[in-house]
Tab-separated table of C-alpha atoms and ligand atoms in Angstrom:
chain	number	residue	atom	x	y	z
A	1	MET	CA	0.000	0.000	0.000
A	2	ALA	CA	1.261	3.475	-0.871
A	3	LEU	CA	-0.111	5.750	1.823
A	4	PRO	CA	0.059	9.555	2.038
A	5	LYS	CA	2.803	10.957	4.243
A	6	SER	CA	0.567	13.403	6.080
A	7	VAL	CA	-3.150	13.748	6.748
A	8	LEU	CA	-5.282	16.576	8.074
A	9	LEU	CA	-7.977	14.732	10.010
A	10	ILE	CA	-11.231	16.549	10.696
A	11	ILE	CA	-13.279	14.913	13.422
A	12	SER	CA	-16.896	16.046	13.489
A	13	GLY	CA	-19.675	15.267	15.941
A	14	SER	CA	-20.834	11.674	15.940
A	15	VAL	CA	-20.770	8.708	18.280
A	16	ALA	CA	-18.313	7.281	15.753
A	17	SER	CA	-15.769	9.943	16.813
A	18	TYR	CA	-14.231	7.364	19.143
A	19	LYS	CA	-13.301	5.320	16.062
A	20	SER	CA	-11.129	8.196	14.843
A	21	LEU	CA	-8.822	7.555	17.781
A	22	GLU	CA	-8.213	4.050	16.452
A	23	LEU	CA	-7.838	5.528	12.969
A	24	ILE	CA	-5.137	7.923	14.220
A	25	ARG	CA	-3.364	4.974	15.859
A	26	LEU	CA	-3.400	3.042	12.551
A	27	MET	CA	-2.161	6.042	10.589
A	28	ARG	CA	0.634	6.745	13.076
A	29	ALA	CA	1.662	3.087	12.982
A	30	GLU	CA	2.166	3.522	9.221
A	31	GLY	CA	4.340	6.584	9.834
A	32	ILE	CA	1.729	9.093	8.666
A	33	THR	CA	1.912	12.557	10.245
A	34	VAL	CA	-1.572	13.391	11.494
A	35	THR	CA	-2.824	16.849	12.366
A	36	ALA	CA	-6.366	16.977	13.702
A	37	ILE	CA	-9.125	19.527	13.885
A	38	LEU	CA	-11.905	18.668	16.297
A	39	THR	CA	-15.237	20.378	15.634
A	40	LYS	CA	-17.421	21.601	18.481
A	41	GLY	CA	-19.659	18.562	17.906
A	42	GLY	CA	-16.650	16.247	17.861
A	43	ALA	CA	-15.468	17.681	21.183
A	44	GLU	CA	-18.770	16.537	22.735
A	45	PHE	CA	-17.582	12.947	22.217
A	46	ILE	CA	-13.790	13.007	22.546
A	47	THR	CA	-11.354	15.531	23.986
A	48	PRO	CA	-8.571	17.475	22.230
A	49	LEU	CA	-6.225	15.974	24.815
A	50	ALA	CA	-7.034	12.391	23.791
A	51	VAL	CA	-6.549	13.323	20.127
A	52	SER	CA	-3.240	15.091	20.777
A	53	ALA	CA	-1.991	12.182	22.870
A	54	LEU	CA	-2.325	10.001	19.771
A	55	THR	CA	-1.288	12.445	17.042
A	56	GLY	CA	1.604	13.677	19.165
A	57	THR	CA	0.878	17.216	18.092
A	58	LYS	CA	-1.429	20.145	18.693
A	59	THR	CA	-5.123	19.578	18.032
A	60	TYR	CA	-7.018	22.482	16.547
A	61	THR	CA	-10.594	23.265	17.481
A	62	ASP	CA	-13.478	25.026	15.832
A	63	LEU	CA	-12.758	28.477	17.050
A	64	PHE	CA	-10.362	30.793	15.358
A	65	SER	CA	-7.580	31.567	17.771
A	66	LEU	CA	-5.217	34.425	17.225
A	67	THR	CA	-2.300	32.328	18.459
A	68	ASP	CA	-3.189	29.467	16.097
A	69	GLU	CA	-3.527	31.841	13.173
A	70	THR	CA	-0.108	33.329	13.942
A	71	GLU	CA	1.488	29.883	14.273
A	72	MET	CA	-0.255	28.334	11.288
A	73	GLY	CA	-3.076	30.054	9.402
A	74	HIS	CA	-6.123	28.095	8.296
A	75	ILE	CA	-5.041	28.217	4.661
A	76	GLN	CA	-1.662	26.720	5.438
A	77	LEU	CA	-3.245	24.157	7.757
A	78	SER	CA	-5.445	22.957	4.894
A	79	ARG	CA	-2.511	22.612	2.533
A	80	VAL	CA	0.447	21.229	4.445
A	81	ALA	CA	-1.067	17.727	4.570
A	82	ASP	CA	-1.194	15.469	1.485
A	83	VAL	CA	-4.862	14.640	2.121
A	84	VAL	CA	-7.793	16.060	4.067
A	85	LEU	CA	-9.891	13.346	5.701
A	86	VAL	CA	-13.210	14.046	7.404
A	87	ALA	CA	-13.935	11.053	9.661
A	88	PRO	CA	-16.520	10.879	10.983
A	89	ALA	CA	-18.373	13.260	8.676
A	90	SER	CA	-21.692	14.226	10.267
A	91	ALA	CA	-24.789	15.176	8.265
A	92	ASN	CA	-24.166	18.737	9.381
A	93	ILE	CA	-20.609	19.027	8.106
A	94	ILE	CA	-21.623	17.328	4.848
A	95	ALA	CA	-24.382	19.933	4.392
A	96	ASN	CA	-21.931	22.737	5.166
A	97	MET	CA	-19.431	21.382	2.664
A	98	ALA	CA	-22.067	20.946	-0.036
A	99	ALA	CA	-23.238	24.517	0.497
A	100	GLY	CA	-19.661	25.839	0.479
A	101	LEU	CA	-20.035	27.561	3.851
A	102	SER	CA	-17.017	28.874	5.717
A	103	ASN	CA	-18.199	29.828	9.168
A	104	ASP	CA	-15.534	28.144	11.289
A	105	LEU	CA	-12.025	26.722	11.066
A	106	VAL	CA	-13.112	23.369	9.618
A	107	THR	CA	-15.319	24.673	6.835
A	108	THR	CA	-12.798	27.382	5.997
A	109	ALA	CA	-9.987	24.829	5.800
A	110	LEU	CA	-12.158	22.588	3.601
A	111	LEU	CA	-12.829	25.459	1.211
A	112	ALA	CA	-9.220	26.588	1.142
A	113	THR	CA	-7.589	23.223	0.566
A	114	ASN	CA	-5.965	22.261	-2.712
A	115	LYS	CA	-5.557	18.620	-1.637
A	116	PRO	CA	-7.766	15.535	-2.149
A	117	VAL	CA	-10.653	15.443	0.324
A	118	LEU	CA	-12.160	12.188	1.621
A	119	ILE	CA	-15.241	11.881	3.793
A	120	ALA	CA	-16.360	8.937	5.907
A	121	PRO	CA	-19.972	9.733	6.846
A	122	ALA	CA	-21.507	8.522	10.105
A	123	MET	CA	-25.101	9.169	11.102
A	124	ASN	CA	-28.480	7.640	11.807
A	125	HIS	CA	-29.746	5.629	8.809
A	126	LYS	CA	-32.761	7.903	8.282
A	127	MET	CA	-30.464	10.909	8.216
A	128	TRP	CA	-28.195	9.135	5.717
A	129	SER	CA	-31.020	8.140	3.368
A	130	HIS	CA	-32.778	11.517	3.645
A	131	PRO	CA	-33.010	13.160	0.218
A	132	ALA	CA	-31.237	16.258	1.549
A	133	THR	CA	-28.182	14.236	2.663
A	134	GLN	CA	-28.170	12.221	-0.558
A	135	ARG	CA	-28.417	15.449	-2.551
A	136	ASN	CA	-25.453	16.849	-0.618
A	137	ILE	CA	-23.421	13.678	-1.160
A	138	THR	CA	-24.156	13.787	-4.892
A	139	GLN	CA	-22.990	17.400	-4.933
A	140	LEU	CA	-19.801	16.590	-3.036
A	141	ILE	CA	-18.974	13.699	-5.357
A	142	ALA	CA	-19.483	16.086	-8.293
A	143	ASP	CA	-17.092	18.512	-6.585
A	144	GLY	CA	-14.441	15.792	-6.532
A	145	VAL	CA	-14.765	14.721	-2.888
A	146	GLN	CA	-14.131	10.999	-2.395
A	147	LEU	CA	-16.757	9.103	-0.477
A	148	ILE	CA	-15.855	6.283	1.887
A	149	ALA	CA	-19.345	4.835	2.036
A	150	PRO	CA	-20.967	4.121	5.401
A	151	THR	CA	-21.901	0.542	6.174
A	152	ALA	CA	-25.037	-1.193	7.458
A	153	GLY	CA	-25.519	-2.465	10.991
A	154	ASP	CA	-26.799	-1.704	14.482
A	155	MET	CA	-26.509	1.941	15.448
A	156	ALA	CA	-25.815	3.624	18.766
A	157	CYS	CA	-29.393	4.973	18.713
A	158	GLY	CA	-30.745	1.407	18.790
A	159	GLU	CA	-31.921	1.405	15.153
A	160	THR	CA	-30.475	-0.635	12.308
A	161	GLY	CA	-29.553	0.508	8.809
A	162	VAL	CA	-26.887	2.109	6.628
A	163	GLY	CA	-25.038	4.951	8.337
A	164	ARG	CA	-22.240	3.434	10.406
A	165	MET	CA	-18.849	4.939	9.672
A	166	ALA	CA	-16.575	2.651	7.646
A	167	GLU	CA	-14.131	0.773	9.857
A	168	PRO	CA	-10.728	2.444	10.364
A	169	ALA	CA	-9.070	-0.376	8.358
A	170	SER	CA	-11.339	0.381	5.364
A	171	ILE	CA	-10.511	4.065	5.668
A	172	MET	CA	-6.815	3.153	5.529
A	173	HIS	CA	-7.505	1.249	2.290
A	174	ALA	CA	-9.267	4.281	0.848
A	175	LEU	CA	-6.262	6.447	1.713
A	176	ALA	CA	-3.954	4.005	-0.039
A	177	ALA	CA	-6.243	4.023	-3.090
A	178	LEU	CA	-5.914	7.740	-3.769
A	179	PRO	CA	-4.205	8.063	-7.158
A	180	ALA	CA	-2.656	11.410	-6.186
A	181	THR	CA	-0.850	9.921	-3.215
A	182	GLY	CA	-0.794	6.244	-3.983
A	183	GLY	CA	1.734	6.391	-6.833
A	184	GLN	CA	1.029	3.305	-8.918
A	185	PRO	CA	-1.647	1.506	-6.897
A	186	LEU	CA	-2.520	-0.853	-9.780
A	187	ALA	CA	1.077	-1.864	-10.533
A	188	GLY	CA	1.152	-5.591	-11.268
A	189	LYS	CA	-2.517	-5.681	-12.334
A	190	ARG	CA	-3.495	-6.509	-15.903
A	191	ALA	CA	-6.502	-4.790	-17.443
A	192	ILE	CA	-8.419	-5.226	-20.692
A	193	VAL	CA	-10.561	-2.330	-21.905
A	194	THR	CA	-12.859	-2.307	-24.932
A	195	SER	CA	-13.723	1.001	-26.572
A	196	GLY	CA	-15.458	2.559	-29.554
A	197	PRO	CA	-17.892	1.004	-32.014
A	198	THR	CA	-17.715	-2.362	-33.700
A	199	ILE	CA	-18.949	-2.765	-37.246
A	200	GLU	CA	-20.503	-5.694	-39.095
A	201	SER	CA	-19.989	-5.870	-42.834
A	202	ILE	CA	-22.952	-6.037	-45.168
A	203	ASP	CA	-20.762	-6.202	-48.253
A	204	PRO	CA	-17.203	-5.051	-49.050
A	205	VAL	CA	-18.228	-1.390	-48.919
A	206	ARG	CA	-21.142	-1.173	-46.476
A	207	TYR	CA	-21.459	-1.945	-42.811
A	208	LEU	CA	-23.737	-1.767	-39.792
A	209	GLY	CA	-22.218	0.488	-37.114
A	210	ASN	CA	-23.091	2.923	-34.352
A	211	ARG	CA	-22.256	6.403	-33.107
A	212	SER	CA	-19.821	5.522	-30.300
A	213	SER	CA	-16.823	7.895	-30.203
A	214	GLY	CA	-14.633	5.775	-27.899
A	215	LYS	CA	-13.955	8.787	-25.657
A	216	GLN	CA	-15.120	7.079	-22.453
A	217	GLY	CA	-13.327	3.774	-23.076
A	218	HIS	CA	-10.087	5.513	-24.059
A	219	ALA	CA	-10.266	7.678	-20.917
A	220	VAL	CA	-10.702	4.535	-18.779
A	221	ALA	CA	-7.699	2.886	-20.451
A	222	GLN	CA	-5.593	6.007	-19.812
A	223	ALA	CA	-6.665	6.288	-16.162
A	224	LEU	CA	-5.907	2.590	-15.544
A	225	ALA	CA	-2.470	2.972	-17.145
A	226	ASP	CA	-1.806	6.121	-15.091
A	227	ALA	CA	-2.564	4.072	-11.967
A	228	GLY	CA	0.125	1.583	-13.010
A	229	ALA	CA	-1.978	-1.183	-14.611
A	230	ASP	CA	-0.739	-3.089	-17.643
A	231	VAL	CA	-3.530	-2.169	-20.085
A	232	THR	CA	-4.614	-3.745	-23.373
A	233	LEU	CA	-7.135	-1.582	-25.234
A	234	LEU	CA	-9.285	-3.283	-27.863
A	235	CYS	CA	-10.858	-0.648	-30.000
A	236	GLY	CA	-12.937	-0.217	-33.066
A	237	GLU	CA	-12.712	2.616	-35.564
A	238	VAL	CA	-12.263	5.820	-33.564
A	239	ASN	CA	-10.925	9.245	-34.310
A	240	LEU	CA	-8.826	9.552	-31.142
A	241	PRO	CA	-5.123	9.405	-30.310
A	242	ASN	CA	-3.938	6.216	-28.619
A	243	PRO	CA	-3.700	6.551	-24.828
A	244	HIS	CA	-0.103	6.691	-23.519
A	245	GLY	CA	1.497	3.553	-22.163
A	246	VAL	CA	-1.317	1.293	-23.386
A	247	LYS	CA	-1.165	-1.636	-25.815
A	248	VAL	CA	-3.763	-0.919	-28.521
A	249	VAL	CA	-5.312	-3.685	-30.647
A	250	ARG	CA	-7.570	-2.573	-33.506
A	251	ILE	CA	-10.598	-4.734	-34.183
A	252	HIS	CA	-13.631	-4.504	-36.487
A	253	ASN	CA	-16.470	-6.722	-35.443
A	254	ALA	CA	-17.874	-8.345	-32.307
A	255	GLU	CA	-16.302	-11.710	-33.050
A	256	SER	CA	-12.793	-10.294	-33.483
A	257	MET	CA	-13.249	-8.213	-30.331
A	258	LEU	CA	-14.086	-11.340	-28.356
A	259	ALA	CA	-11.164	-13.231	-29.907
A	260	ALA	CA	-8.773	-10.392	-28.985
A	261	ALA	CA	-10.232	-10.127	-25.456
A	262	THR	CA	-9.883	-13.878	-24.897
A	263	ALA	CA	-6.322	-13.800	-26.214
A	264	ALA	CA	-5.492	-10.987	-23.767
A	265	LEU	CA	-6.524	-13.116	-20.756
A	266	PRO	CA	-5.580	-13.688	-17.999
A	267	ALA	CA	-6.335	-10.276	-16.574
A	268	ASP	CA	-7.465	-8.859	-13.247
A	269	ILE	CA	-9.786	-6.211	-14.633
A	270	PHE	CA	-12.085	-6.117	-17.666
A	271	VAL	CA	-13.900	-2.921	-18.600
A	272	GLY	CA	-16.296	-3.222	-21.534
A	273	ALA	CA	-16.890	0.330	-22.726
A	274	ALA	CA	-17.264	-0.537	-26.421
A	275	ALA	CA	-20.588	-0.162	-28.196
A	276	VAL	CA	-20.587	-3.633	-29.677
A	277	ALA	CA	-23.002	-4.119	-32.586
A	278	ASP	CA	-25.740	-6.496	-31.421
A	279	TRP	CA	-26.582	-7.872	-34.838
A	280	LYS	CA	-24.746	-8.864	-37.982
A	281	PRO	CA	-26.137	-9.563	-41.457
A	282	SER	CA	-26.864	-13.285	-41.806
A	283	ILE	CA	-24.808	-13.223	-44.993
A	284	THR	CA	-21.985	-10.846	-45.824
A	285	ALA	CA	-22.141	-10.407	-49.578
A	286	PRO	CA	-18.734	-11.142	-51.147
A	287	GLN	CA	-19.325	-8.457	-53.793
A	288	LYS	CA	-20.951	-5.057	-53.570
A	289	ILE	CA	-24.740	-5.490	-53.565
A	290	LYS	CA	-25.940	-3.866	-56.778
A	291	LYS	CA	-29.235	-2.168	-57.530
A	292	GLN	CA	-30.964	-3.590	-60.559
A	293	ASN	CA	-33.474	-0.812	-60.449
A	294	VAL	CA	-33.523	2.541	-58.609
A	295	LEU	CA	-36.698	1.548	-56.818
A	296	ASP	CA	-35.333	-1.774	-55.525
A	297	ILE	CA	-35.960	-2.398	-51.823
A	298	LEU	CA	-33.182	-4.188	-50.003
A	299	THR	CA	-34.187	-6.545	-47.206
A	300	LEU	CA	-31.492	-7.822	-44.889
A	301	GLU	CA	-31.700	-10.507	-42.255
A	302	PHE	CA	-29.682	-10.019	-39.055
A	303	LEU	CA	-28.352	-12.566	-36.588
A	304	PRO	CA	-27.229	-11.778	-33.048
A	305	THR	CA	-23.502	-11.255	-32.497
A	306	VAL	CA	-21.490	-12.707	-29.628
A	307	ASP	CA	-21.708	-10.828	-26.334
A	308	VAL	CA	-18.120	-9.909	-25.468
A	309	VAL	CA	-18.579	-8.864	-21.851
A	310	ALA	CA	-20.895	-11.800	-21.017
A	311	SER	CA	-18.473	-14.265	-22.629
A	312	ILE	CA	-15.532	-12.854	-20.672
A	313	ALA	CA	-17.590	-13.010	-17.465
A	314	GLN	CA	-18.152	-16.726	-18.117
A	315	ASN	CA	-14.618	-17.533	-19.174
A	316	PRO	CA	-12.764	-19.969	-16.860
A	317	GLN	CA	-10.081	-17.255	-16.669
A	318	ARG	CA	-12.656	-14.635	-15.684
A	319	PRO	CA	-10.972	-11.424	-14.454
A	320	ALA	CA	-11.606	-10.711	-10.759
A	321	LEU	CA	-13.491	-7.545	-11.672
A	322	VAL	CA	-15.721	-7.330	-14.748
A	323	VAL	CA	-17.236	-3.914	-15.459
A	324	GLY	CA	-19.742	-3.205	-18.197
A	325	PHE	CA	-21.490	-0.078	-19.419
A	326	ALA	CA	-25.198	0.107	-20.116
A	327	ALA	CA	-26.291	2.506	-22.808
A	328	GLU	CA	-29.998	3.103	-22.365
A	329	THR	CA	-32.508	5.508	-23.833
A	330	GLU	CA	-35.270	4.888	-21.245
A	331	ASN	CA	-35.769	3.268	-17.788
A	332	VAL	CA	-32.011	3.583	-17.433
A	333	ILE	CA	-31.541	2.145	-13.938
A	334	GLU	CA	-33.974	-0.785	-14.221
A	335	HIS	CA	-32.566	-1.871	-17.566
A	336	ALA	CA	-29.016	-1.506	-16.294
A	337	ARG	CA	-29.686	-3.555	-13.146
A	338	ALA	CA	-31.101	-6.379	-15.253
A	339	LYS	CA	-28.241	-6.094	-17.728
A	340	ARG	CA	-25.629	-6.391	-14.962
A	341	GLN	CA	-27.135	-9.663	-13.807
A	342	ARG	CA	-27.786	-11.034	-17.280
A	343	LYS	CA	-24.219	-10.400	-18.397
A	344	GLY	CA	-22.578	-11.514	-15.137
A	345	CYS	CA	-20.788	-8.193	-14.569
A	346	ASP	CA	-19.652	-7.171	-11.091
A	347	TRP	CA	-20.401	-3.536	-11.820
A	348	ILE	CA	-22.269	-1.765	-14.552
A	349	LEU	CA	-22.073	1.934	-15.321
A	350	ALA	CA	-25.470	3.020	-16.543
A	351	ASN	CA	-25.739	5.996	-18.817
A	352	GLU	CA	-28.496	7.546	-20.805
A	353	VAL	CA	-27.755	7.881	-24.479
A	354	GLY	CA	-29.697	9.669	-27.146
A	355	ALA	CA	-29.502	12.361	-29.758
A	356	ALA	CA	-27.600	14.858	-27.594
A	357	LEU	CA	-26.499	12.580	-24.744
A	358	ALA	CA	-23.295	10.645	-24.046
A	359	PHE	CA	-22.367	9.385	-27.532
A	360	GLY	CA	-19.705	11.650	-28.936
A	361	MET	CA	-19.988	14.178	-26.097
A	362	ASP	CA	-17.104	15.101	-23.783
A	363	GLU	CA	-19.221	14.748	-20.665
A	364	ASN	CA	-21.260	11.959	-19.206
A	365	THR	CA	-23.484	11.230	-16.238
A	366	VAL	CA	-23.531	7.667	-14.916
A	367	THR	CA	-24.777	5.492	-12.098
A	368	LEU	CA	-22.482	2.772	-10.833
A	369	ILE	CA	-24.535	-0.319	-10.042
A	370	SER	CA	-23.111	-3.285	-8.151
A	371	ALA	CA	-24.804	-6.121	-6.275
A	372	THR	CA	-24.735	-4.038	-3.103
A	373	GLU	CA	-24.679	-0.378	-4.038
A	374	GLU	CA	-25.871	2.225	-6.502
A	375	GLU	CA	-23.953	5.448	-6.729
A	376	HIS	CA	-25.013	8.318	-8.951
A	377	TRP	CA	-22.197	10.335	-10.471
A	378	PRO	CA	-23.506	13.646	-11.775
A	379	LEU	CA	-22.468	15.270	-15.046
A	380	ALA	CA	-18.694	15.283	-15.329
A	381	SER	CA	-16.079	15.003	-18.042
A	382	LYS	CA	-15.489	11.495	-19.386
A	383	ARG	CA	-11.970	11.807	-18.029
A	384	ALA	CA	-13.290	12.591	-14.524
A	385	ILE	CA	-15.701	9.628	-14.771
A	386	ALA	CA	-12.797	7.396	-15.805
A	387	GLU	CA	-10.671	8.592	-12.889
A	388	LYS	CA	-13.523	8.037	-10.459
A	389	LEU	CA	-14.039	4.531	-11.802
A	390	VAL	CA	-10.335	3.802	-11.416
A	391	SER	CA	-10.352	5.064	-7.793
A	392	LYS	CA	-13.257	2.693	-7.154
A	393	ILE	CA	-11.294	-0.144	-8.750
A	394	ILE	CA	-8.232	0.632	-6.617
A	395	GLN	CA	-10.395	0.747	-3.503
A	396	HIS	CA	-12.010	-2.552	-4.496
A	397	PHE	CA	-8.689	-4.344	-4.821
A	398	ASN	CA	-7.326	-2.835	-1.616
A	399	THR	CA	-10.393	-3.942	0.322
A	400	ALA	CA	-10.622	-7.371	-1.315
A	401	HIS	CA	-7.049	-8.364	-0.494
B	1	CTP	N1	-21.602	-5.672	-25.027
B	1	CTP	C1	-20.785	-6.698	-25.461
B	1	CTP	N2	-21.125	-7.422	-26.540
B	1	CTP	C2	-22.279	-7.187	-27.211
B	1	CTP	C3	-23.128	-6.140	-26.786
B	1	CTP	C4	-22.761	-5.397	-25.695
B	1	CTP	O1	-19.747	-6.921	-24.835
B	1	CTP	N3	-22.577	-7.918	-28.275
B	1	CTP	C5	-21.227	-4.957	-23.798
B	1	CTP	C6	-20.926	-3.476	-23.962
B	1	CTP	O2	-19.563	-3.242	-24.192
B	1	CTP	C7	-21.363	-2.938	-22.603
B	1	CTP	C8	-22.503	-3.848	-22.192
B	1	CTP	O3	-22.325	-5.049	-22.938
B	1	CTP	O4	-20.349	-3.075	-21.627
B	1	CTP	C9	-23.876	-3.321	-22.454
B	1	CTP	O5	-23.997	-2.859	-23.771
B	1	CTP	P1	-25.364	-2.220	-24.255
B	1	CTP	O6	-25.207	-1.780	-25.674
B	1	CTP	O7	-25.851	-1.220	-23.258
B	1	CTP	O8	-26.361	-3.447	-24.112
B	1	CTP	P2	-26.824	-4.576	-25.087
B	1	CTP	O9	-26.166	-5.849	-24.731
B	1	CTP	O10	-26.631	-4.117	-26.478
B	1	CTP	O11	-28.373	-4.743	-24.722
B	1	CTP	P3	-29.638	-3.933	-25.294
B	1	CTP	O12	-29.394	-3.796	-26.767
B	1	CTP	O13	-30.768	-4.819	-24.962
B	1	CTP	O14	-29.678	-2.625	-24.582
């Protein structure tokens, strides 16, 4: 694990605050320098003294103090660490962050930082699932904040549900997964990515194709390579430069894409971002189909093509993580959920496509669907979506092993 060297830990008010003491202990054991800010709410649960005893340094509190500002101003405080971690993150601090408020040291530091920010929410399950909290989380994710999702279980209030702060060990994994601080967290992992359209020939000059630009798949391949993975990109006809440090294999139709994907196994990660043609003409004419008469109607019969992602998911050498995309024009989430199961993918990224959506555009909005979670990622560049997916992948491998 490649961990950051220093962390600014913000402890807000929650029963889970006691877990941040264990978290500090784990970070210190890894040699991480920890500076803490305890909010007023956090100080209701644990004391600055207990925090300082573990960090070995001064603990800051909510209030602006002239001495603190002279020693280290809030701007500097927010920037000296490699990472800002809010754990536990209460509903209140999440709302403040989403609104961009700066009414105390914590919120000011969060606004002033130029470092990656992670939040580990902790709250009652009703508070977590409340539309206002979910709206704030969606906003924070869009702002680039990394979410360490809360888990399900019994709560201090006696109720049961999702809202418990992630365990300190999981938070350590999330810290190690940060691309900015983790160096090459996917070094040693092999990845196969499909991208762009496939075409099926009707005759030597005509084909059945689709409007995929390949932008999303290429961005995923680049982000995986940047994280240190050994990436093979299988791509159809696209008008894009090859990603750096990636092995690119050009393919035409569904069958050759599957053959190339199978040949690239074994791999740890498979991401199917290609828009694979679903049908092929039952016969590919060896010569150009000629019109006998200008009014001739041409009728073609189509057969289904092979399903690349489903075949890879069933392969005896199945990669540990198989990710598909679902391009939908209606009932996006329901169709994508069913598609994930039908194709045997671990995750599916659902996106709405249509005349002015997704295909060919530089931005995309997706929902990541797994067997256990659904996370909506609001409109962002395809590059940002790719980077977010890769952070999720890194986190997945760190937690799984
Ligand atoms: N896919 C594939 N092989 C196919 C068709 C699709 O590998 N023959 C993959 C795509 O790369 C994507 C996922 O399956 O990761 C879903 O593709 P999509 O076009 O959304 O779904 P379809 O399988 O075409 O289903 P439908 O046409 O019913 O929406």
